[in-house]
Amino acid sequence: MAPKRRLFAGAVMNNAARAERIRSLVEVAIGILRRTQHCNLTLTDGSRVRAWDFCHNELSLSFRRRVDTDDRPTTLVVKYDGEKVLIASWTTDGFTRRSYRPGEWEAALRRCGRMPALARD
């Protein structure tokens, strides 16, 4: 069976290239979030979550990781201009969900990843 192919910015992207692009965007987003403050939340059911958030102009990043379970489920949501453009969920075993819409938000994300104001001391 031939791999699925998707249209991307006028070119065709297969599933392997799409997965690699998502992985690289997740790495950029996590790099940005690691340079911001995080907080620990205790939910009403008693479970604990580590949370990071980042906003700059139209770009918004939200990262949540459960810290009291062995598989450590994690979710990253990227919004651009109020629309969800990337959702990635994973555990210690790998990705469990990936949703990705290509667009100009990718350049905005990479620009934020290079912002000197976010550089570590």
PDB file of C-alpha atoms in Angstrom:
ATOM      1  CA  MET A   1       0.000   0.000   0.000  1.00  0.00           C
ATOM      2  CA  ALA A   2       1.416   3.395  -0.960  1.00  0.00           C
ATOM      3  CA  PRO A   3       1.898   5.982   1.808  1.00  0.00           C
ATOM      4  CA  LYS A   4      -0.747   8.668   2.088  1.00  0.00           C
ATOM      5  CA  ARG A   5       0.139  11.987   0.545  1.00  0.00           C
ATOM      6  CA  ARG A   6      -1.174  15.393   1.559  1.00  0.00           C
ATOM      7  CA  LEU A   7      -1.077  18.716  -0.186  1.00  0.00           C
ATOM      8  CA  PHE A   8       1.213  21.235   1.530  1.00  0.00           C
ATOM      9  CA  ALA A   9       1.813  24.772   0.213  1.00  0.00           C
ATOM     10  CA  GLY A  10       1.440  23.655  -3.374  1.00  0.00           C
ATOM     11  CA  ALA A  11       3.584  20.531  -2.870  1.00  0.00           C
ATOM     12  CA  VAL A  12       2.696  17.022  -1.822  1.00  0.00           C
ATOM     13  CA  MET A  13       3.830  15.845   1.623  1.00  0.00           C
ATOM     14  CA  ASN A  14       3.796  12.168   2.593  1.00  0.00           C
ATOM     15  CA  ASN A  15       3.062  10.967   6.126  1.00  0.00           C
ATOM     16  CA  ALA A  16       6.731  10.527   7.046  1.00  0.00           C
ATOM     17  CA  ALA A  17       7.594  14.091   6.004  1.00  0.00           C
ATOM     18  CA  ARG A  18       4.520  15.394   7.813  1.00  0.00           C
ATOM     19  CA  ALA A  19       5.453  13.527  11.011  1.00  0.00           C
ATOM     20  CA  GLU A  20       9.001  14.909  10.811  1.00  0.00           C
ATOM     21  CA  ARG A  21       7.720  18.456  10.305  1.00  0.00           C
ATOM     22  CA  ILE A  22       5.396  18.112  13.323  1.00  0.00           C
ATOM     23  CA  ARG A  23       8.270  16.757  15.408  1.00  0.00           C
ATOM     24  CA  SER A  24      10.523  19.696  14.497  1.00  0.00           C
ATOM     25  CA  LEU A  25       7.753  22.241  15.235  1.00  0.00           C
ATOM     26  CA  VAL A  26       7.114  20.592  18.610  1.00  0.00           C
ATOM     27  CA  GLU A  27      10.833  20.901  19.416  1.00  0.00           C
ATOM     28  CA  VAL A  28      10.803  24.626  18.562  1.00  0.00           C
ATOM     29  CA  ALA A  29       7.667  25.201  20.666  1.00  0.00           C
ATOM     30  CA  ILE A  30       9.078  23.318  23.652  1.00  0.00           C
ATOM     31  CA  GLY A  31      12.310  25.299  23.359  1.00  0.00           C
ATOM     32  CA  ILE A  32      10.283  28.511  23.649  1.00  0.00           C
ATOM     33  CA  LEU A  33       8.217  27.211  26.557  1.00  0.00           C
ATOM     34  CA  ARG A  34      11.259  26.062  28.529  1.00  0.00           C
ATOM     35  CA  ARG A  35      12.438  29.663  28.638  1.00  0.00           C
ATOM     36  CA  THR A  36       9.194  30.831  30.259  1.00  0.00           C
ATOM     37  CA  GLN A  37       7.809  30.358  33.760  1.00  0.00           C
ATOM     38  CA  HIS A  38       5.864  27.200  34.518  1.00  0.00           C
ATOM     39  CA  CYS A  39       3.406  26.366  37.240  1.00  0.00           C
ATOM     40  CA  ASN A  40       2.154  23.226  38.898  1.00  0.00           C
ATOM     41  CA  LEU A  41      -1.609  22.721  39.006  1.00  0.00           C
ATOM     42  CA  THR A  42      -3.585  20.362  41.208  1.00  0.00           C
ATOM     43  CA  LEU A  43      -6.826  19.337  39.557  1.00  0.00           C
ATOM     44  CA  THR A  44     -10.076  18.632  41.415  1.00  0.00           C
ATOM     45  CA  ASP A  45      -9.509  14.881  41.112  1.00  0.00           C
ATOM     46  CA  GLY A  46      -6.180  15.270  42.958  1.00  0.00           C
ATOM     47  CA  SER A  47      -3.955  14.725  39.924  1.00  0.00           C
ATOM     48  CA  ARG A  48      -1.055  17.094  39.297  1.00  0.00           C
ATOM     49  CA  VAL A  49      -0.190  18.852  36.032  1.00  0.00           C
ATOM     50  CA  ARG A  50       2.838  20.920  35.071  1.00  0.00           C
ATOM     51  CA  ALA A  51       1.788  23.793  32.821  1.00  0.00           C
ATOM     52  CA  TRP A  52       3.608  26.245  30.547  1.00  0.00           C
ATOM     53  CA  ASP A  53       1.975  29.011  28.515  1.00  0.00           C
ATOM     54  CA  PHE A  54       3.364  31.551  26.064  1.00  0.00           C
ATOM     55  CA  CYS A  55       1.681  34.322  24.033  1.00  0.00           C
ATOM     56  CA  HIS A  56       3.188  36.703  21.511  1.00  0.00           C
ATOM     57  CA  ASN A  57       0.991  38.680  19.116  1.00  0.00           C
ATOM     58  CA  GLU A  58      -1.185  36.110  17.287  1.00  0.00           C
ATOM     59  CA  LEU A  59       0.800  33.083  18.514  1.00  0.00           C
ATOM     60  CA  SER A  60      -0.219  31.170  21.635  1.00  0.00           C
ATOM     61  CA  LEU A  61       1.420  28.017  23.045  1.00  0.00           C
ATOM     62  CA  SER A  62       0.017  25.798  25.777  1.00  0.00           C
ATOM     63  CA  PHE A  63       1.835  22.776  27.221  1.00  0.00           C
ATOM     64  CA  ARG A  64       0.421  20.399  29.856  1.00  0.00           C
ATOM     65  CA  ARG A  65       2.110  17.321  31.349  1.00  0.00           C
ATOM     66  CA  ARG A  66       0.680  15.000  33.983  1.00  0.00           C
ATOM     67  CA  VAL A  67       3.360  14.393  36.596  1.00  0.00           C
ATOM     68  CA  ASP A  68       1.728  11.789  38.813  1.00  0.00           C
ATOM     69  CA  THR A  69       1.412   8.915  36.307  1.00  0.00           C
ATOM     70  CA  ASP A  70       4.062   6.606  34.892  1.00  0.00           C
ATOM     71  CA  ASP A  71       3.314   7.225  31.197  1.00  0.00           C
ATOM     72  CA  ARG A  72       3.371  11.055  31.717  1.00  0.00           C
ATOM     73  CA  PRO A  73       0.743  12.056  29.124  1.00  0.00           C
ATOM     74  CA  THR A  74       1.642  15.395  27.540  1.00  0.00           C
ATOM     75  CA  THR A  75      -0.265  17.770  25.269  1.00  0.00           C
ATOM     76  CA  LEU A  76       0.976  20.755  23.285  1.00  0.00           C
ATOM     77  CA  VAL A  77      -1.526  23.112  21.630  1.00  0.00           C
ATOM     78  CA  VAL A  78      -0.408  25.883  19.274  1.00  0.00           C
ATOM     79  CA  LYS A  79      -2.923  28.538  18.278  1.00  0.00           C
ATOM     80  CA  TYR A  80      -2.401  31.206  15.671  1.00  0.00           C
ATOM     81  CA  ASP A  81      -4.861  34.066  15.406  1.00  0.00           C
ATOM     82  CA  GLY A  82      -7.240  32.152  17.705  1.00  0.00           C
ATOM     83  CA  GLU A  83      -7.286  28.959  15.604  1.00  0.00           C
ATOM     84  CA  LYS A  84      -5.699  25.676  16.647  1.00  0.00           C
ATOM     85  CA  VAL A  85      -2.988  24.912  14.111  1.00  0.00           C
ATOM     86  CA  LEU A  86      -1.006  22.209  15.912  1.00  0.00           C
ATOM     87  CA  ILE A  87      -2.084  19.710  18.533  1.00  0.00           C
ATOM     88  CA  ALA A  88       0.384  17.069  19.629  1.00  0.00           C
ATOM     89  CA  SER A  89      -0.172  14.565  22.423  1.00  0.00           C
ATOM     90  CA  TRP A  90       2.315  11.946  23.503  1.00  0.00           C
ATOM     91  CA  THR A  91       3.356   9.594  26.293  1.00  0.00           C
ATOM     92  CA  THR A  92       6.645   7.899  27.064  1.00  0.00           C
ATOM     93  CA  ASP A  93       5.777   5.429  24.272  1.00  0.00           C
ATOM     94  CA  GLY A  94       5.515   8.125  21.557  1.00  0.00           C
ATOM     95  CA  PHE A  95       2.895  10.293  19.868  1.00  0.00           C
ATOM     96  CA  THR A  96      -0.742   9.420  20.524  1.00  0.00           C
ATOM     97  CA  ARG A  97      -2.322  12.279  18.561  1.00  0.00           C
ATOM     98  CA  ARG A  98      -1.100  14.736  15.934  1.00  0.00           C
ATOM     99  CA  SER A  99      -3.149  17.415  14.222  1.00  0.00           C
ATOM    100  CA  TYR A 100      -1.376  19.892  11.981  1.00  0.00           C
ATOM    101  CA  ARG A 101      -2.430  22.692   9.633  1.00  0.00           C
ATOM    102  CA  PRO A 102       0.476  24.217   7.656  1.00  0.00           C
ATOM    103  CA  GLY A 103       0.652  27.966   7.281  1.00  0.00           C
ATOM    104  CA  GLU A 104       2.359  31.234   8.101  1.00  0.00           C
ATOM    105  CA  TRP A 105       2.240  30.437  11.820  1.00  0.00           C
ATOM    106  CA  GLU A 106       5.266  28.155  11.360  1.00  0.00           C
ATOM    107  CA  ALA A 107       7.463  31.154  10.465  1.00  0.00           C
ATOM    108  CA  ALA A 108       6.058  33.091  13.449  1.00  0.00           C
ATOM    109  CA  LEU A 109       6.877  30.163  15.736  1.00  0.00           C
ATOM    110  CA  ARG A 110      10.437  29.908  14.430  1.00  0.00           C
ATOM    111  CA  ARG A 111      10.901  33.700  14.810  1.00  0.00           C
ATOM    112  CA  CYS A 112       9.806  33.468  18.447  1.00  0.00           C
ATOM    113  CA  GLY A 113      12.269  30.627  18.920  1.00  0.00           C
ATOM    114  CA  ARG A 114      15.061  33.015  17.904  1.00  0.00           C
ATOM    115  CA  MET A 115      13.917  35.991  19.995  1.00  0.00           C
ATOM    116  CA  PRO A 116      16.829  37.369  22.063  1.00  0.00           C
ATOM    117  CA  ALA A 117      14.405  38.444  24.791  1.00  0.00           C
ATOM    118  CA  LEU A 118      13.706  34.767  25.435  1.00  0.00           C
ATOM    119  CA  ALA A 119      17.372  33.767  25.554  1.00  0.00           C
ATOM    120  CA  ARG A 120      18.485  31.982  28.684  1.00  0.00           C
ATOM    121  CA  ASP A 121      20.841  33.697  31.063  1.00  0.00           C
TER     122      ASP A 121
END
